[in-house]
PDB file of C-alpha atoms in Angstrom:
ATOM      1  CA  UNK Z  27      29.729   6.743   7.345  1.00  0.00           C
ATOM      2  CA  UNK Z  28      26.087   4.842   7.207  1.00  0.00           C
ATOM      3  CA  UNK Z  29      27.120   2.081   5.098  1.00  0.00           C
ATOM      4  CA  UNK Z  30      30.646   1.598   7.054  1.00  0.00           C
ATOM      5  CA  UNK Z  31      28.897   1.641  10.347  1.00  0.00           C
ATOM      6  CA  UNK Z  32      26.164  -0.460   8.729  1.00  0.00           C
ATOM      7  CA  UNK Z  33      29.042  -2.471   7.759  1.00  0.00           C
ATOM      8  CA  UNK Z  34      30.064  -2.964  10.796  1.00  0.00           C
ATOM      9  CA  UNK Z  35      27.174  -3.270  13.335  1.00  0.00           C
ATOM     10  CA  UNK Z  36      24.519  -4.419  11.011  1.00  0.00           C
ATOM     11  CA  UNK Z  37      24.584  -7.670  11.516  1.00  0.00           C
ATOM     12  CA  UNK Z  38      25.580  -7.637  15.149  1.00  0.00           C
ATOM     13  CA  UNK Z  39      23.485  -5.181  16.372  1.00  0.00           C
ATOM     14  CA  UNK Z  40      20.874  -4.471  14.000  1.00  0.00           C
ATOM     15  CA  UNK Z  41      18.585  -7.652  13.672  1.00  0.00           C
ATOM     16  CA  UNK Z  42      16.003  -6.441  16.680  1.00  0.00           C
ATOM     17  CA  UNK Z  43      15.061  -3.292  16.767  1.00  0.00           C
ATOM     18  CA  UNK Z  44      14.028  -3.707  20.202  1.00  0.00           C
ATOM     19  CA  UNK Z  45      17.168  -5.549  21.939  1.00  0.00           C
ATOM     20  CA  UNK Z  46      19.824  -3.135  23.465  1.00  0.00           C
ATOM     21  CA  UNK Z  47      22.245  -2.483  21.005  1.00  0.00           C
ATOM     22  CA  UNK Z  48      20.498  -1.863  18.062  1.00  0.00           C
ATOM     23  CA  UNK Z  49      19.457   1.524  20.920  1.00  0.00           C
ATOM     24  CA  UNK Z  50      23.187   2.326  21.396  1.00  0.00           C
ATOM     25  CA  UNK Z  51      23.982   2.491  17.838  1.00  0.00           C
ATOM     26  CA  UNK Z  52      21.098   2.738  15.487  1.00  0.00           C
ATOM     27  CA  UNK Z  53      18.814   4.386  16.870  1.00  0.00           C
ATOM     28  CA  UNK Z  54      21.561   7.204  18.792  1.00  0.00           C
ATOM     29  CA  UNK Z  55      22.140   7.587  14.927  1.00  0.00           C
ATOM     30  CA  UNK Z  56      18.787   8.468  14.029  1.00  0.00           C
ATOM     31  CA  UNK Z  57      18.530  10.834  16.995  1.00  0.00           C
ATOM     32  CA  UNK Z  58      21.659  12.461  15.485  1.00  0.00           C
ATOM     33  CA  UNK Z  59      21.117  12.891  12.342  1.00  0.00           C
ATOM     34  CA  UNK Z  60      17.451  14.564  13.203  1.00  0.00           C
ATOM     35  CA  UNK Z  61      18.872  17.094  14.414  1.00  0.00           C
ATOM     36  CA  UNK Z  62      21.732  17.183  12.396  1.00  0.00           C
ATOM     37  CA  UNK Z  63      19.215  17.532   9.530  1.00  0.00           C
ATOM     38  CA  UNK Z  64      17.345  20.168  11.041  1.00  0.00           C
ATOM     39  CA  UNK Z  65      20.465  22.358  11.953  1.00  0.00           C
ATOM     40  CA  UNK Z  66      21.844  22.305   8.982  1.00  0.00           C
ATOM     41  CA  UNK Z  67      18.602  22.802   7.152  1.00  0.00           C
ATOM     42  CA  UNK Z  68      17.457  26.115   9.598  1.00  0.00           C
ATOM     43  CA  UNK Z  69      21.736  27.549   8.266  1.00  0.00           C
ATOM     44  CA  UNK Z  70      20.985  26.787   4.768  1.00  0.00           C
ATOM     45  CA  UNK Z  71      17.296  28.366   4.250  1.00  0.00           C
ATOM     46  CA  UNK Z  72      18.275  31.452   6.415  1.00  0.00           C
ATOM     47  CA  UNK Z  73      21.365  32.072   3.836  1.00  0.00           C
ATOM     48  CA  UNK Z  74      19.331  31.727   1.493  1.00  0.00           C
ATOM     49  CA  UNK Z  75      16.806  33.784   2.769  1.00  0.00           C
ATOM     50  CA  UNK Z  76      19.252  36.126   4.403  1.00  0.00           C
ATOM     51  CA  UNK Z  77      21.654  36.639   0.985  1.00  0.00           C
ATOM     52  CA  UNK Z  78      19.161  36.983  -1.288  1.00  0.00           C
ATOM     53  CA  UNK Z  79      19.896  40.226  -3.956  1.00  0.00           C
ATOM     54  CA  UNK Z  80      17.363  42.999  -3.346  1.00  0.00           C
ATOM     55  CA  UNK Z  81      18.043  44.629  -6.648  1.00  0.00           C
ATOM     56  CA  UNK Z  82      17.308  42.261  -9.638  1.00  0.00           C
ATOM     57  CA  UNK Z  83      16.523  44.644 -12.031  1.00  0.00           C
ATOM     58  CA  UNK Z  84      20.055  45.984 -12.063  1.00  0.00           C
ATOM     59  CA  UNK Z  85      21.971  43.245 -11.952  1.00  0.00           C
ATOM     60  CA  UNK Z  86      24.912  43.457 -14.716  1.00  0.00           C
ATOM     61  CA  UNK Z  87      23.932  40.649 -17.101  1.00  0.00           C
ATOM     62  CA  UNK Z  88      27.739  38.671 -16.761  1.00  0.00           C
ATOM     63  CA  UNK Z  89      26.772  37.737 -13.242  1.00  0.00           C
ATOM     64  CA  UNK Z  90      23.098  37.083 -14.781  1.00  0.00           C
ATOM     65  CA  UNK Z  91      24.937  34.718 -16.453  1.00  0.00           C
ATOM     66  CA  UNK Z  92      26.653  33.172 -13.604  1.00  0.00           C
ATOM     67  CA  UNK Z  93      24.258  32.889 -11.241  1.00  0.00           C
ATOM     68  CA  UNK Z  94      22.101  30.699 -14.266  1.00  0.00           C
ATOM     69  CA  UNK Z  95      24.425  28.962 -14.528  1.00  0.00           C
ATOM     70  CA  UNK Z  96      25.294  28.219 -10.749  1.00  0.00           C
ATOM     71  CA  UNK Z  97      21.882  27.142 -11.010  1.00  0.00           C
ATOM     72  CA  UNK Z  98      22.044  24.658 -13.851  1.00  0.00           C
ATOM     73  CA  UNK Z  99      25.012  23.066 -11.600  1.00  0.00           C
ATOM     74  CA  UNK Z 100      22.953  22.760  -8.380  1.00  0.00           C
ATOM     75  CA  UNK Z 101      19.781  21.436 -10.903  1.00  0.00           C
ATOM     76  CA  UNK Z 102      22.343  18.858 -11.917  1.00  0.00           C
ATOM     77  CA  UNK Z 103      23.353  18.303  -8.354  1.00  0.00           C
ATOM     78  CA  UNK Z 104      19.800  17.515  -7.630  1.00  0.00           C
ATOM     79  CA  UNK Z 105      18.981  15.090 -10.101  1.00  0.00           C
ATOM     80  CA  UNK Z 106      21.961  13.319  -9.092  1.00  0.00           C
ATOM     81  CA  UNK Z 107      20.881  12.905  -5.381  1.00  0.00           C
ATOM     82  CA  UNK Z 108      17.697  11.684  -6.378  1.00  0.00           C
ATOM     83  CA  UNK Z 109      19.465   9.273  -8.307  1.00  0.00           C
ATOM     84  CA  UNK Z 110      21.016   7.794  -5.397  1.00  0.00           C
ATOM     85  CA  UNK Z 111      18.260   8.317  -2.945  1.00  0.00           C
ATOM     86  CA  UNK Z 112      15.935   6.760  -5.681  1.00  0.00           C
ATOM     87  CA  UNK Z 113      18.050   3.717  -6.763  1.00  0.00           C
ATOM     88  CA  UNK Z 114      21.107   2.531  -4.900  1.00  0.00           C
ATOM     89  CA  UNK Z 115      19.094   3.706  -1.691  1.00  0.00           C
ATOM     90  CA  UNK Z 116      16.324   2.123  -2.545  1.00  0.00           C
ATOM     91  CA  UNK Z 117      17.558  -0.548  -3.567  1.00  0.00           C
ATOM     92  CA  UNK Z 118      20.164  -1.927  -1.236  1.00  0.00           C
ATOM     93  CA  UNK Z 119      16.585  -0.858   1.507  1.00  0.00           C
ATOM     94  CA  UNK Z 120      15.119  -4.285  -1.235  1.00  0.00           C
ATOM     95  CA  UNK Z 121      18.618  -6.785  -0.600  1.00  0.00           C
ATOM     96  CA  UNK Z 122      18.187  -6.203   3.322  1.00  0.00           C
ATOM     97  CA  UNK Z 123      14.785  -6.888   3.293  1.00  0.00           C
ATOM     98  CA  UNK Z 124      15.477  -9.904   1.044  1.00  0.00           C
ATOM     99  CA  UNK Z 125      18.230 -11.092   3.344  1.00  0.00           C
ATOM    100  CA  UNK Z 126      17.340 -10.065   7.441  1.00  0.00           C
ATOM    101  CA  UNK Z 127      13.352 -10.789   5.913  1.00  0.00           C
ATOM    102  CA  UNK Z 128      11.780  -8.347   9.093  1.00  0.00           C
ATOM    103  CA  UNK Z 129      10.353  -5.315   7.537  1.00  0.00           C
ATOM    104  CA  UNK Z 130       9.734  -3.105  10.953  1.00  0.00           C
ATOM    105  CA  UNK Z 131       9.863   0.512  10.763  1.00  0.00           C
ATOM    106  CA  UNK Z 132      13.809   0.965  12.409  1.00  0.00           C
ATOM    107  CA  UNK Z 133      15.597  -1.098  10.723  1.00  0.00           C
ATOM    108  CA  UNK Z 134      19.805  -0.003   9.963  1.00  0.00           C
ATOM    109  CA  UNK Z 135      18.316   0.741   5.990  1.00  0.00           C
ATOM    110  CA  UNK Z 136      15.727   2.226   7.032  1.00  0.00           C
ATOM    111  CA  UNK Z 137      17.735   4.963   9.024  1.00  0.00           C
ATOM    112  CA  UNK Z 138      20.321   5.273   6.115  1.00  0.00           C
ATOM    113  CA  UNK Z 139      17.531   5.376   3.623  1.00  0.00           C
ATOM    114  CA  UNK Z 140      14.142   6.482   5.195  1.00  0.00           C
ATOM    115  CA  UNK Z 141      16.154   8.491   7.626  1.00  0.00           C
ATOM    116  CA  UNK Z 142      19.021  10.526   5.738  1.00  0.00           C
ATOM    117  CA  UNK Z 143      19.202   9.983   2.127  1.00  0.00           C
ATOM    118  CA  UNK Z 144      15.620  11.321   1.743  1.00  0.00           C
ATOM    119  CA  UNK Z 145      15.470  14.152   4.382  1.00  0.00           C
ATOM    120  CA  UNK Z 146      18.439  15.442   2.167  1.00  0.00           C
ATOM    121  CA  UNK Z 147      16.906  15.032  -0.591  1.00  0.00           C
ATOM    122  CA  UNK Z 148      14.275  16.467   0.088  1.00  0.00           C
ATOM    123  CA  UNK Z 149      16.108  19.655   1.494  1.00  0.00           C
ATOM    124  CA  UNK Z 150      17.964  19.866  -0.971  1.00  0.00           C
ATOM    125  CA  UNK Z 151      15.000  20.126  -3.454  1.00  0.00           C
ATOM    126  CA  UNK Z 152      13.380  22.957  -1.325  1.00  0.00           C
ATOM    127  CA  UNK Z 153      16.117  25.111  -1.632  1.00  0.00           C
ATOM    128  CA  UNK Z 154      15.665  24.297  -5.300  1.00  0.00           C
ATOM    129  CA  UNK Z 155      12.504  26.580  -5.194  1.00  0.00           C
ATOM    130  CA  UNK Z 156      13.945  30.232  -3.323  1.00  0.00           C
ATOM    131  CA  UNK Z 157      17.408  30.203  -4.613  1.00  0.00           C
ATOM    132  CA  UNK Z 158      16.064  31.355  -8.763  1.00  0.00           C
ATOM    133  CA  UNK Z 159      13.612  33.679  -7.008  1.00  0.00           C
ATOM    134  CA  UNK Z 160      15.666  35.391  -4.408  1.00  0.00           C
ATOM    135  CA  UNK Z 161      18.757  35.485  -7.248  1.00  0.00           C
ATOM    136  CA  UNK Z 162      17.585  35.385 -11.220  1.00  0.00           C
ATOM    137  CA  UNK Z 163      15.387  38.298 -12.644  1.00  0.00           C
ATOM    138  CA  UNK Z 164      14.070  35.539 -15.164  1.00  0.00           C
ATOM    139  CA  UNK Z 165      12.746  32.913 -12.075  1.00  0.00           C
ATOM    140  CA  UNK Z 166      11.215  36.257  -9.691  1.00  0.00           C
ATOM    141  CA  UNK Z 167       9.063  37.807 -12.009  1.00  0.00           C
ATOM    142  CA  UNK Z 168       6.808  34.345 -11.929  1.00  0.00           C
ATOM    143  CA  UNK Z 169       5.791  30.714 -11.169  1.00  0.00           C
ATOM    144  CA  UNK Z 170       7.469  28.186 -13.514  1.00  0.00           C
ATOM    145  CA  UNK Z 171       4.707  25.626 -13.709  1.00  0.00           C
ATOM    146  CA  UNK Z 172       7.110  22.839 -15.424  1.00  0.00           C
ATOM    147  CA  UNK Z 173      10.056  23.657 -12.719  1.00  0.00           C
ATOM    148  CA  UNK Z 174       7.866  23.190  -9.488  1.00  0.00           C
ATOM    149  CA  UNK Z 175       6.465  19.921 -10.616  1.00  0.00           C
ATOM    150  CA  UNK Z 176      10.412  18.820 -11.797  1.00  0.00           C
ATOM    151  CA  UNK Z 177      11.932  19.826  -8.464  1.00  0.00           C
ATOM    152  CA  UNK Z 178       8.805  19.041  -5.863  1.00  0.00           C
ATOM    153  CA  UNK Z 179       7.820  15.358  -8.155  1.00  0.00           C
ATOM    154  CA  UNK Z 180      10.517  13.201  -6.447  1.00  0.00           C
ATOM    155  CA  UNK Z 181       8.150  14.534  -3.022  1.00  0.00           C
ATOM    156  CA  UNK Z 182       5.988  11.857  -4.349  1.00  0.00           C
ATOM    157  CA  UNK Z 183       8.386   8.776  -2.816  1.00  0.00           C
ATOM    158  CA  UNK Z 184       7.131   9.831   0.774  1.00  0.00           C
ATOM    159  CA  UNK Z 185       3.814   8.987   0.578  1.00  0.00           C
ATOM    160  CA  UNK Z 186       5.165   5.628  -1.072  1.00  0.00           C
ATOM    161  CA  UNK Z 187       7.277   5.327   1.859  1.00  0.00           C
ATOM    162  CA  UNK Z 188       4.879   5.881   4.533  1.00  0.00           C
ATOM    163  CA  UNK Z 189       2.643   3.513   2.280  1.00  0.00           C
ATOM    164  CA  UNK Z 190       5.080   0.836   2.448  1.00  0.00           C
ATOM    165  CA  UNK Z 191       5.995   1.228   6.206  1.00  0.00           C
ATOM    166  CA  UNK Z 192       3.228   2.736   7.781  1.00  0.00           C
ATOM    167  CA  UNK Z 193      -0.011   1.559   6.369  1.00  0.00           C
ATOM    168  CA  UNK Z 194       0.994  -2.248   6.791  1.00  0.00           C
ATOM    169  CA  UNK Z 195       2.187  -2.646  10.525  1.00  0.00           C
ATOM    170  CA  UNK Z 196       1.199  -6.721   9.830  1.00  0.00           C
ATOM    171  CA  UNK Z 197       3.111  -6.639   6.610  1.00  0.00           C
ATOM    172  CA  UNK Z 198       0.537  -8.871   5.699  1.00  0.00           C
ATOM    173  CA  UNK Z 199       0.099  -7.942   1.869  1.00  0.00           C
ATOM    174  CA  UNK Z 200       3.802  -7.060   1.345  1.00  0.00           C
ATOM    175  CA  UNK Z 201       4.527 -10.249  -0.412  1.00  0.00           C
ATOM    176  CA  UNK Z 202       1.347 -11.444  -1.578  1.00  0.00           C
ATOM    177  CA  UNK Z 203       2.786 -11.524  -5.635  1.00  0.00           C
ATOM    178  CA  UNK Z 204       4.942 -14.018  -3.876  1.00  0.00           C
ATOM    179  CA  UNK Z 205       4.411 -17.906  -4.377  1.00  0.00           C
ATOM    180  CA  UNK Z 206       4.794 -19.019  -0.712  1.00  0.00           C
ATOM    181  CA  UNK Z 207       2.025 -15.752  -0.233  1.00  0.00           C
ATOM    182  CA  UNK Z 208      -1.267 -18.244   1.400  1.00  0.00           C
ATOM    183  CA  UNK Z 209      -4.551 -16.475   1.674  1.00  0.00           C
ATOM    184  CA  UNK Z 210      -6.434 -17.349   5.035  1.00  0.00           C
ATOM    185  CA  UNK Z 211      -9.853 -19.035   4.765  1.00  0.00           C
TER     186      UNK Z 211
END
């Protein structure tokens, strides 16, 4: 839905974040997606905790294999989400800024990328840790450092986003590699 909305309203209502039409289309979209993300994450975490297996020692080998394969499928889905979140959505944000030039905290591109795509990626990441701990005997015995790093590593996207969007309100050094960048004397 996000790319379709952006195509329809990106140019007509998305160029100025202080305009009333931006509030109508984009900020309302932002408010709805934030509430939906919180509700869905709460439901999923509650489901994971409520349906946990309390007797993993008695798990049949066939069921354990099925759970391991299911977990592996979700790990691949997580890798796919990282690919799309860190490549396609990030590249389209760069394209948006090359076209529009302006950069504010709230643009149609940012509302889709930073406030929808990345939170979905991180909700998925946060589900990857408790699921094997509560459903697989091998994983319930301890914590695997390589698994922890693999699951939490993409979280480092967020400090980069924060630095890019909020640490430089003037945007003065963002494009200093450009030949047009001049320094004040």
